[in-house]
Amino acid sequence: MLLELDAVSAGYGKIVVLHGVSLAVDGGECVAVLGSNNAGKSTLLRVISGLVAGRGGRVSFDGDDIGPDSPGRRVSRGLVQVPEGRHVFADLTVEENLLLGGLRLRSGARRRARLAEMYDTFPLVARLRHRQAGTLSGGEQQLVVIARGLMAEPKILMLDEPTLGLSPVAVDGVLDVLLGIRKAGTTMVVVEQNVQLCFDLCSRGYVLRQGRVVMAESMDRLSADGLKRAYFA
Amino acid sequence: MLFVAGVVQGIVLGIILALVTSGMTLIYRVTGIINFAHGALMAVAMYLAFDLQRSWGVDPLLSSLAIGPLMAIVGWTLFQVLIRPIRRRHHLLAIQVLLGLALVIEALLLMRYGADMRTAENVFSGRFTTVLGVGIELTRIVAFIVSVLGLTALGIALRRSDWGRRLRATAADEMAAHLVGISVTRVEAWTWGIGVAILGFVGPVLADVFKMTPDMGLRYTIVALMIVIIGGGRTMLGTIVGGLVVGLSETLGLLYLPGSYGGLMPYALLVLVLVVNPRATLAMVRGR
């Protein structure tokens, strides 16, 4: 397994959000994490990327226990998260945002080459490269943060609510991009409220409720009925 | 002619003050903390240059090359020892700690050097030159040139280098900075190092432009803080504009207003800025 969580708990202050969550992601897979608001989906990603410290259990990546690693160290291992709410570096240009995404690639030449690849993959981003990222529309910013994440040549790309708050047209644009990334063989973990997008994109899914995994199935077996029970039961 | 003299002197002073302030702007922007020991640390750099000259006859222009790196270490250490443990706590705590440090520095300077006004002369001291027909001390012009070079170098480094991009990214969005693999703590430590190093480079050069007294620190902290507020506290360009506003208003005020009322001009302008644009300050109180 590329990424493995074993009975991981986490929370903020006195509040415990995750209660013993176990999850595994194999190389080349796309795994969806589903669940209603406050189910703990974003906290789960934050524990994996190191923004929130785990309080028990074990997170391993590529066979190593990464529990003690800082977020920066995890990025250099190839574990890259695209945060919810876009979080572009607003004062910086689109190109500067992308260059920062590629800090993991130590050599400047490799970073430039990767930048050129990104501009090929994202023609819209290429056109916007000299704009200040904060002045872009929501859909454009989402593409920029996805491209910024890909700049690191991630072994796993984790996306937190990539379509939240976007217009229907922009959602389609993001879905196209994600399907392209999937086709290229990048391992992905997607947290998303838009269940249809998960069905289109992922092969397996985990359903979280109140910080616990209540279902773990292949997407075609996560029927609409099963999901309804998981969300509302 | 008097007006031209005022403008030339004001621009020279303004640009010098902008470089003095740039370190405070950097530290504020990245860590959200106003360094209330800023002026006191500049006083330390100036007195060091004074000491080196008195003991070994080293010209301050030369000793600044050693005092700059030394002050970088001082700034880095300050962050690690005093600021890092409290930086996530209430922002008034950091202000208290730094104000306390400023008072300690002032007392130590007073013990070692006494209350007399000092200067450390450099190779250009005592000479005058004319700019646009205005007579001006050569040391001021040297300090002006150093400031222009310093601000330019800083601006280019912030725009074009990875170091600058890391710094601006951390200032813009700390969480996203973590997620692209930036070590935010390291960026903060570096920022303190460089913010204080600037004082180490420019302080000795100014040791014959500004007069040294042990209590000068707080005065220059206030001047720098005014410049940060007037300039908006976000960009180097804002800092330069703030420096020019303060420099010009002080020299022109002293020329045209009776007695020493002119010296109050920058403070009056600060009040005006706060009244006209209170949101700028509000944003600063909330941090970043």
Coordinates of C-alpha atoms in Angstrom, one line a residue:
Chain A
M1 CA 0.0 0.0 0.0
L2 CA 1.2 3.5 -0.8
L3 CA -0.7 5.2 2.0
E4 CA -2.0 3.5 5.0
L5 CA -3.9 4.8 8.1
D6 CA -4.3 2.5 11.0
A7 CA -6.7 3.4 13.7
V8 CA -5.9 7.2 13.5
S9 CA -7.5 9.6 15.9
A10 CA -7.3 13.3 15.8
G11 CA -9.0 16.5 17.0
Y12 CA -8.8 20.1 18.0
G13 CA -8.4 21.1 21.6
K14 CA -10.8 19.1 23.7
I15 CA -12.9 18.0 20.7
V16 CA -12.1 14.6 19.1
V17 CA -13.0 14.6 15.4
L18 CA -11.6 11.3 14.2
H19 CA -12.1 8.1 16.1
G20 CA -9.8 5.3 15.0
V21 CA -10.0 5.7 11.2
S22 CA -8.3 3.1 9.1
L23 CA -7.8 3.5 5.4
A24 CA -5.6 2.3 2.6
V25 CA -4.7 3.7 -0.8
D26 CA -2.8 1.7 -3.4
G27 CA -0.6 3.2 -6.1
G28 CA -2.5 4.3 -9.2
E29 CA -5.9 4.3 -7.4
C30 CA -8.4 7.1 -7.0
V31 CA -10.1 6.9 -3.6
A32 CA -13.1 9.0 -2.6
V33 CA -13.8 10.1 0.9
L34 CA -17.5 10.8 1.3
G35 CA -19.7 12.0 4.1
S36 CA -21.9 14.8 5.3
N37 CA -20.6 18.1 6.8
N38 CA -18.6 17.6 10.1
A39 CA -18.0 13.9 9.3
G40 CA -14.3 14.6 9.6
K41 CA -13.2 14.4 6.0
S42 CA -11.1 17.6 5.9
T43 CA -9.5 16.7 9.3
L44 CA -8.6 13.3 7.8
L45 CA -6.7 15.0 4.9
R46 CA -5.1 17.4 7.4
V47 CA -3.8 14.6 9.5
I48 CA -2.3 12.9 6.4
S49 CA -0.6 16.1 5.2
G50 CA 0.6 17.0 8.8
L51 CA -1.4 20.2 9.3
V52 CA -3.1 18.5 12.3
A53 CA -1.2 16.2 14.6
G54 CA -2.6 12.7 15.0
R55 CA -3.4 11.6 18.6
G56 CA -3.1 7.9 18.1
G57 CA -2.8 5.3 15.4
R58 CA -0.3 5.3 12.6
V59 CA 0.0 7.0 9.3
S60 CA 2.5 5.3 6.9
F61 CA 3.5 6.3 3.4
D62 CA 5.6 4.2 1.1
G63 CA 6.2 1.9 4.1
D64 CA 7.5 4.6 6.4
D65 CA 5.8 5.9 9.5
I66 CA 5.4 9.6 8.7
G67 CA 3.8 10.5 12.0
P68 CA 6.7 12.7 13.2
D69 CA 7.2 14.4 9.8
S70 CA 6.5 18.1 9.4
P71 CA 4.1 19.1 6.5
G72 CA 7.1 20.2 4.5
R73 CA 8.8 16.9 4.9
R74 CA 5.7 15.1 3.7
V75 CA 5.5 17.3 0.7
S76 CA 9.1 16.4 -0.2
R77 CA 8.1 12.7 0.1
G78 CA 5.5 13.4 -2.6
L79 CA 2.4 13.6 -0.5
V80 CA 0.7 16.7 -1.7
Q81 CA -2.6 18.3 -0.6
V82 CA -4.7 20.8 -2.6
P83 CA -6.6 22.6 0.2
E84 CA -10.3 23.4 0.4
G85 CA -11.3 27.0 -0.4
R86 CA -8.6 27.3 -3.0
H87 CA -5.9 29.1 -1.0
V88 CA -3.9 30.6 -3.9
F89 CA -1.1 33.0 -2.9
A90 CA -3.3 36.0 -3.7
D91 CA -0.5 38.6 -4.0
L92 CA 1.7 36.4 -6.2
T93 CA 1.3 35.8 -9.9
V94 CA 0.0 32.5 -11.3
E95 CA 3.5 31.6 -12.4
E96 CA 5.0 32.3 -9.0
N97 CA 2.3 30.2 -7.4
L98 CA 3.2 27.3 -9.7
L99 CA 7.0 27.7 -9.1
L100 CA 6.4 27.5 -5.4
G101 CA 4.4 24.3 -6.0
G102 CA 7.5 22.9 -7.5
L103 CA 9.9 23.6 -4.6
R104 CA 10.1 19.8 -4.1
L105 CA 12.0 19.5 -7.4
R106 CA 15.3 20.8 -6.3
S107 CA 16.8 21.8 -9.6
G108 CA 15.7 24.9 -11.4
A109 CA 15.8 23.3 -14.8
R110 CA 13.6 20.4 -13.7
R111 CA 11.1 23.0 -12.3
R112 CA 11.1 25.0 -15.5
A113 CA 10.4 21.8 -17.5
R114 CA 7.6 20.8 -15.2
L115 CA 6.2 24.4 -15.5
A116 CA 6.2 24.0 -19.3
E117 CA 4.3 20.6 -18.9
M118 CA 1.7 22.3 -16.7
Y119 CA 1.2 25.0 -19.2
D120 CA 0.6 22.3 -21.9
T121 CA -1.9 20.5 -19.7
F122 CA -3.6 23.7 -18.5
P123 CA -3.8 26.1 -21.5
L124 CA -6.1 28.4 -19.5
V125 CA -3.5 28.6 -16.7
A126 CA -0.8 29.4 -19.2
R127 CA -2.8 32.3 -20.5
L128 CA -3.3 33.7 -17.0
R129 CA 0.4 33.2 -15.9
H130 CA 1.2 36.8 -15.4
R131 CA -2.1 37.7 -13.6
Q132 CA -2.2 38.1 -9.8
A133 CA -3.8 34.9 -8.5
G134 CA -6.1 36.7 -6.2
T135 CA -7.8 38.5 -9.1
L136 CA -8.9 35.3 -10.8
S137 CA -12.4 33.7 -10.7
G138 CA -13.1 30.8 -8.4
G139 CA -12.9 28.2 -11.2
E140 CA -9.6 29.7 -12.5
Q141 CA -8.1 29.7 -8.9
Q142 CA -9.1 26.1 -8.5
L143 CA -7.2 25.1 -11.7
V144 CA -4.2 27.1 -10.4
V145 CA -4.1 25.3 -7.1
I146 CA -4.5 21.9 -8.8
A147 CA -1.6 22.8 -11.2
R148 CA 0.4 24.1 -8.2
G149 CA -0.1 20.7 -6.5
L150 CA 0.9 18.8 -9.7
M151 CA 4.0 20.9 -10.0
A152 CA 5.5 18.8 -7.2
E153 CA 5.2 15.6 -9.3
P154 CA 3.2 14.1 -6.4
K155 CA 3.0 10.4 -5.6
I156 CA -0.4 11.1 -4.1
L157 CA -2.5 14.1 -4.9
M158 CA -5.1 14.8 -2.2
L159 CA -7.9 17.2 -3.1
D160 CA -10.2 18.7 -0.5
E161 CA -13.6 19.7 -2.0
P162 CA -12.2 20.8 -5.4
T163 CA -15.6 21.9 -6.7
L164 CA -17.0 23.6 -3.6
G165 CA -18.6 26.9 -4.5
L166 CA -17.9 26.7 -8.2
S167 CA -20.4 27.4 -11.1
P168 CA -21.7 24.4 -13.0
V169 CA -19.5 25.2 -16.0
A170 CA -16.4 25.5 -13.7
V171 CA -17.3 22.2 -12.1
D172 CA -17.2 20.5 -15.5
G173 CA -13.8 22.1 -16.2
V174 CA -12.4 20.8 -12.9
L175 CA -13.8 17.3 -13.5
D176 CA -12.2 17.2 -17.0
V177 CA -8.9 18.2 -15.5
L178 CA -9.2 15.5 -12.7
L179 CA -10.1 12.8 -15.2
G180 CA -7.0 13.8 -17.2
I181 CA -4.8 13.5 -14.0
R182 CA -6.4 10.1 -13.2
K183 CA -5.7 8.9 -16.8
A184 CA -2.1 9.9 -16.4
G185 CA -1.9 7.4 -13.5
T186 CA -1.5 9.7 -10.5
T187 CA -2.8 8.3 -7.3
M188 CA -5.5 10.5 -5.9
V189 CA -7.6 10.9 -2.7
V190 CA -10.6 13.1 -3.2
V191 CA -12.8 14.5 -0.5
E192 CA -16.0 15.8 -2.2
Q193 CA -19.6 16.6 -1.5
N194 CA -20.5 16.2 -5.2
V195 CA -21.1 12.4 -5.1
Q196 CA -21.6 12.2 -8.9
L197 CA -18.0 13.5 -9.4
C198 CA -16.7 10.8 -7.2
F199 CA -18.6 8.2 -9.2
D200 CA -17.1 9.6 -12.4
L201 CA -13.6 9.7 -11.0
C202 CA -12.9 7.1 -8.4
S203 CA -12.8 3.3 -8.1
R204 CA -13.2 3.0 -4.3
G205 CA -14.8 5.0 -1.6
Y206 CA -14.9 5.4 2.1
V207 CA -17.9 6.9 3.9
L208 CA -17.2 8.8 7.1
R209 CA -19.8 9.5 9.7
Q210 CA -19.0 11.4 12.9
G211 CA -15.4 10.6 12.6
R212 CA -15.7 6.9 11.9
V213 CA -15.5 4.9 8.7
V214 CA -19.0 3.4 8.2
M215 CA -18.5 2.0 4.7
A216 CA -15.6 1.1 2.6
E217 CA -16.6 -0.3 -0.8
S218 CA -15.8 -0.1 -4.5
M219 CA -17.7 2.8 -6.0
D220 CA -20.1 0.6 -8.0
R221 CA -21.2 -1.2 -4.8
L222 CA -21.6 2.2 -3.0
S223 CA -25.2 2.4 -4.3
A224 CA -27.3 5.5 -3.9
D225 CA -29.3 3.6 -1.3
G226 CA -26.2 2.7 0.7
L227 CA -25.0 6.2 0.6
K228 CA -28.3 7.5 1.8
R229 CA -28.2 5.2 4.8
A230 CA -24.7 6.2 5.5
Y231 CA -25.5 9.9 5.4
F232 CA -28.8 10.0 7.2
A233 CA -29.0 6.9 9.4
Chain B
M1 CA 15.5 77.9 -3.5
L2 CA 14.5 77.2 0.1
F3 CA 11.8 74.9 -1.1
V4 CA 14.2 73.0 -3.4
A5 CA 16.6 72.6 -0.4
G6 CA 13.8 71.2 1.7
V7 CA 12.7 68.8 -1.0
V8 CA 16.3 67.5 -1.7
Q9 CA 16.9 67.1 2.1
G10 CA 13.5 65.5 2.5
I11 CA 14.0 62.9 -0.3
V12 CA 17.4 62.0 1.1
L13 CA 16.1 61.6 4.6
G14 CA 13.0 59.8 3.4
I15 CA 14.9 57.1 1.4
I16 CA 17.3 56.5 4.3
L17 CA 14.3 56.1 6.7
A18 CA 12.6 53.8 4.2
L19 CA 15.6 51.4 4.3
V20 CA 15.7 51.7 8.1
T21 CA 12.0 50.7 8.2
S22 CA 12.1 48.0 5.5
G23 CA 13.2 45.4 8.1
M24 CA 10.3 46.3 10.3
T25 CA 7.9 45.9 7.3
L26 CA 9.3 42.5 6.4
I27 CA 9.0 41.2 9.9
Y28 CA 5.5 42.6 10.3
R29 CA 4.4 41.2 7.0
V30 CA 5.7 37.7 7.6
T31 CA 5.2 37.2 11.3
G32 CA 2.5 39.7 12.1
I33 CA 4.6 41.2 14.9
I34 CA 5.7 44.9 15.1
N35 CA 9.3 44.9 16.3
F36 CA 9.2 47.4 19.1
A37 CA 13.0 46.9 19.6
H38 CA 13.7 47.9 16.0
G39 CA 15.2 51.3 16.9
A40 CA 17.1 50.0 19.9
L41 CA 18.7 47.3 17.6
M42 CA 19.7 50.1 15.2
A43 CA 21.3 51.9 18.2
V44 CA 23.2 48.8 19.0
A45 CA 24.6 48.6 15.5
M46 CA 25.6 52.3 15.6
Y47 CA 27.3 52.0 19.0
L48 CA 29.1 48.9 17.8
A49 CA 30.5 51.0 14.9
F50 CA 31.4 53.7 17.4
D51 CA 33.3 51.2 19.6
L52 CA 35.2 49.6 16.7
Q53 CA 36.3 53.1 15.5
R54 CA 37.3 54.3 19.0
S55 CA 39.2 51.1 19.8
W56 CA 40.8 50.1 16.5
G57 CA 40.1 53.0 14.2
V58 CA 37.9 51.0 11.9
D59 CA 35.9 53.2 9.5
P60 CA 32.1 52.6 10.1
L61 CA 31.6 52.2 6.4
L62 CA 34.0 49.2 6.6
S63 CA 32.7 47.9 10.0
S64 CA 29.1 47.8 8.7
L65 CA 30.2 44.8 6.5
A66 CA 30.9 42.9 9.7
I67 CA 28.1 44.4 11.8
G68 CA 25.5 43.4 9.2
P69 CA 26.0 39.7 9.4
L70 CA 26.5 39.9 13.2
M71 CA 23.0 41.6 13.5
A72 CA 21.6 38.9 11.3
I73 CA 22.6 36.4 13.9
V74 CA 21.2 38.6 16.6
G75 CA 17.8 38.8 14.8
W76 CA 17.7 35.0 14.1
T77 CA 18.5 34.3 17.8
L78 CA 15.9 36.9 19.0
F79 CA 13.3 35.0 17.0
Q80 CA 14.3 31.6 18.3
V81 CA 14.7 32.6 21.9
L82 CA 12.1 35.3 22.5
I83 CA 9.5 35.3 19.7
R84 CA 9.1 31.7 18.7
P85 CA 7.8 30.4 22.0
I86 CA 5.1 33.2 22.1
R87 CA 4.3 33.9 18.5
R88 CA 1.0 32.0 18.5
R89 CA -0.2 33.7 21.7
H90 CA -1.8 37.2 22.1
H91 CA 0.0 39.7 19.9
L92 CA 0.3 42.2 22.8
L93 CA 2.6 39.7 24.5
A94 CA 5.2 40.0 21.7
I95 CA 4.9 43.8 21.9
Q96 CA 5.5 43.7 25.7
V97 CA 8.6 41.4 25.3
L98 CA 10.1 43.6 22.6
L99 CA 9.4 46.9 24.4
G100 CA 11.0 45.3 27.4
L101 CA 14.0 44.3 25.3
A102 CA 14.3 47.9 24.0
L103 CA 14.4 49.3 27.5
V104 CA 17.0 46.8 28.5
I105 CA 19.1 47.7 25.5
E106 CA 18.7 51.4 26.3
A107 CA 19.9 50.8 29.9
L108 CA 22.9 48.8 28.8
L109 CA 23.9 51.5 26.3
L110 CA 23.6 54.1 29.0
M111 CA 25.8 52.1 31.4
R112 CA 28.5 51.5 28.8
Y113 CA 28.6 54.8 26.8
G114 CA 26.9 57.4 29.1
A115 CA 24.3 59.8 28.1
D116 CA 26.5 62.1 25.9
M117 CA 25.7 62.5 22.3
R118 CA 28.1 60.5 20.1
T119 CA 28.9 60.2 16.4
A120 CA 31.2 57.8 14.5
E121 CA 32.8 59.6 11.6
N122 CA 33.6 58.0 8.4
V123 CA 36.0 58.9 5.6
F124 CA 33.4 61.3 4.1
S125 CA 32.6 63.1 7.3
G126 CA 32.9 66.9 7.5
R127 CA 32.7 67.3 3.7
F128 CA 29.9 68.9 1.8
T129 CA 28.6 68.6 -1.8
T130 CA 25.9 70.3 -3.8
V131 CA 22.9 68.6 -5.3
L132 CA 20.7 70.8 -7.5
G133 CA 22.5 73.8 -6.0
V134 CA 21.7 72.6 -2.5
G135 CA 24.6 72.1 0.0
I136 CA 24.4 68.8 1.8
E137 CA 26.7 66.7 3.9
L138 CA 28.5 64.0 1.9
T139 CA 27.8 61.4 4.6
R140 CA 24.1 61.9 4.0
I141 CA 24.6 61.4 0.3
V142 CA 26.6 58.2 1.0
A143 CA 23.8 57.0 3.3
F144 CA 21.3 57.9 0.6
I145 CA 23.2 55.8 -2.0
V146 CA 23.5 52.9 0.3
S147 CA 19.8 53.1 1.0
V148 CA 18.9 53.2 -2.7
L149 CA 21.1 50.2 -3.3
G150 CA 19.8 48.3 -0.3
L151 CA 16.1 48.9 -1.2
T152 CA 16.8 47.9 -4.8
A153 CA 18.5 44.7 -3.8
L154 CA 15.8 43.9 -1.4
G155 CA 13.1 44.6 -4.0
I156 CA 14.8 42.4 -6.6
A157 CA 15.4 39.6 -4.0
L158 CA 11.7 39.6 -3.0
R159 CA 10.5 39.6 -6.6
R160 CA 12.9 37.3 -8.3
S161 CA 14.4 34.8 -5.9
D162 CA 13.0 31.6 -4.4
W163 CA 13.8 33.2 -1.0
G164 CA 11.6 36.2 -1.8
R165 CA 8.7 34.0 -3.2
R166 CA 8.8 31.8 -0.1
L167 CA 8.7 34.9 2.1
R168 CA 5.8 36.5 0.2
A169 CA 3.9 33.2 0.1
T170 CA 4.2 32.7 3.8
A171 CA 3.0 36.3 4.3
A172 CA 0.0 35.7 2.0
D173 CA -1.2 32.3 3.2
E174 CA 0.5 30.4 5.9
M175 CA -1.5 27.1 5.5
A176 CA -0.9 27.0 1.8
A177 CA 2.8 27.7 2.4
H178 CA 2.9 24.6 4.6
L179 CA 1.2 22.6 1.8
V180 CA 3.7 23.5 -0.9
G181 CA 6.5 22.3 1.5
I182 CA 7.7 25.7 2.8
S183 CA 9.1 25.4 6.3
V184 CA 7.2 28.4 7.8
T185 CA 9.3 28.6 11.0
R186 CA 12.5 28.7 9.0
V187 CA 11.1 31.5 6.8
E188 CA 10.1 33.4 9.9
A189 CA 13.6 33.0 11.5
W190 CA 15.2 34.1 8.2
T191 CA 13.0 37.1 8.1
W192 CA 14.0 38.2 11.6
G193 CA 17.6 37.7 10.7
I194 CA 17.4 39.8 7.5
G195 CA 15.1 42.4 9.0
V196 CA 17.7 43.0 11.8
A197 CA 20.7 42.6 9.5
I198 CA 19.5 45.6 7.5
L199 CA 19.9 47.7 10.6
G200 CA 23.4 46.3 11.0
F201 CA 24.4 47.4 7.5
V202 CA 22.8 50.8 7.6
G203 CA 23.3 51.7 11.3
P204 CA 27.0 52.3 11.1
V205 CA 26.6 54.3 7.9
L206 CA 24.2 56.5 9.7
A207 CA 26.4 56.9 12.8
D208 CA 27.5 60.3 11.6
V209 CA 24.1 61.3 10.1
F210 CA 21.9 60.7 13.1
K211 CA 23.3 61.6 16.4
M212 CA 23.7 58.6 18.9
T213 CA 22.2 58.7 22.3
P214 CA 21.2 55.7 24.4
D215 CA 17.5 56.7 24.2
M216 CA 17.4 57.1 20.5
G217 CA 15.9 53.6 20.0
L218 CA 12.3 54.3 20.9
R219 CA 12.3 57.5 18.8
Y220 CA 13.3 55.6 15.7
T221 CA 11.0 52.7 16.5
I222 CA 8.1 55.3 16.5
V223 CA 9.4 56.9 13.2
A224 CA 9.6 53.4 11.6
L225 CA 6.1 52.5 12.9
M226 CA 4.7 55.7 11.4
I227 CA 6.2 54.8 8.1
V228 CA 4.9 51.3 8.2
I229 CA 1.4 52.6 9.0
I230 CA 1.5 55.4 6.4
G231 CA 2.9 53.0 3.8
G232 CA 0.3 50.3 4.6
G233 CA 2.7 47.7 6.0
R234 CA 2.5 45.4 3.0
T235 CA 5.0 46.3 0.3
M236 CA 8.5 47.8 -0.2
L237 CA 6.9 50.4 -2.4
G238 CA 4.6 51.4 0.4
T239 CA 7.5 51.6 2.8
I240 CA 9.4 53.9 0.3
V241 CA 6.3 56.2 0.0
G242 CA 5.9 56.2 3.7
G243 CA 9.5 57.1 4.2
L244 CA 9.3 59.9 1.7
V245 CA 6.1 61.3 3.3
V246 CA 7.8 61.4 6.7
G247 CA 11.1 62.7 5.4
L248 CA 9.6 65.5 3.3
S249 CA 7.0 66.6 5.9
E250 CA 9.7 66.8 8.5
T251 CA 12.2 68.8 6.5
L252 CA 9.6 71.1 4.9
G253 CA 7.8 71.5 8.2
L254 CA 11.1 72.6 9.9
L255 CA 11.7 75.1 7.1
Y256 CA 8.3 76.7 7.0
L257 CA 6.8 76.4 10.4
P258 CA 8.0 78.6 13.3
G259 CA 10.3 77.1 15.9
S260 CA 10.5 73.4 16.1
Y261 CA 6.8 72.8 15.3
G262 CA 7.9 71.4 12.0
G263 CA 9.3 68.4 13.8
L264 CA 5.7 67.6 14.7
M265 CA 4.6 67.4 11.0
P266 CA 5.1 63.7 10.5
Y267 CA 3.0 63.0 13.7
A268 CA 0.3 65.3 12.4
L269 CA 0.3 63.4 9.1
L270 CA 0.1 60.1 10.9
V271 CA -3.0 61.3 12.7
L272 CA -4.4 62.4 9.4
V273 CA -3.8 59.0 7.8
L274 CA -5.5 57.3 10.8
V275 CA -8.5 59.6 10.5
V276 CA -8.8 59.3 6.7
N277 CA -8.0 55.6 6.4
P278 CA -8.7 53.8 9.7
R279 CA -9.2 50.5 7.9
A280 CA -5.5 50.3 7.1
T281 CA -4.7 50.4 10.8
L282 CA -7.6 48.1 11.7
A283 CA -6.2 45.5 9.3
M284 CA -2.8 45.8 11.0
V285 CA -4.3 45.3 14.5
R286 CA -5.9 42.1 13.3
G287 CA -2.6 40.9 11.9
R288 CA -1.3 40.5 8.4

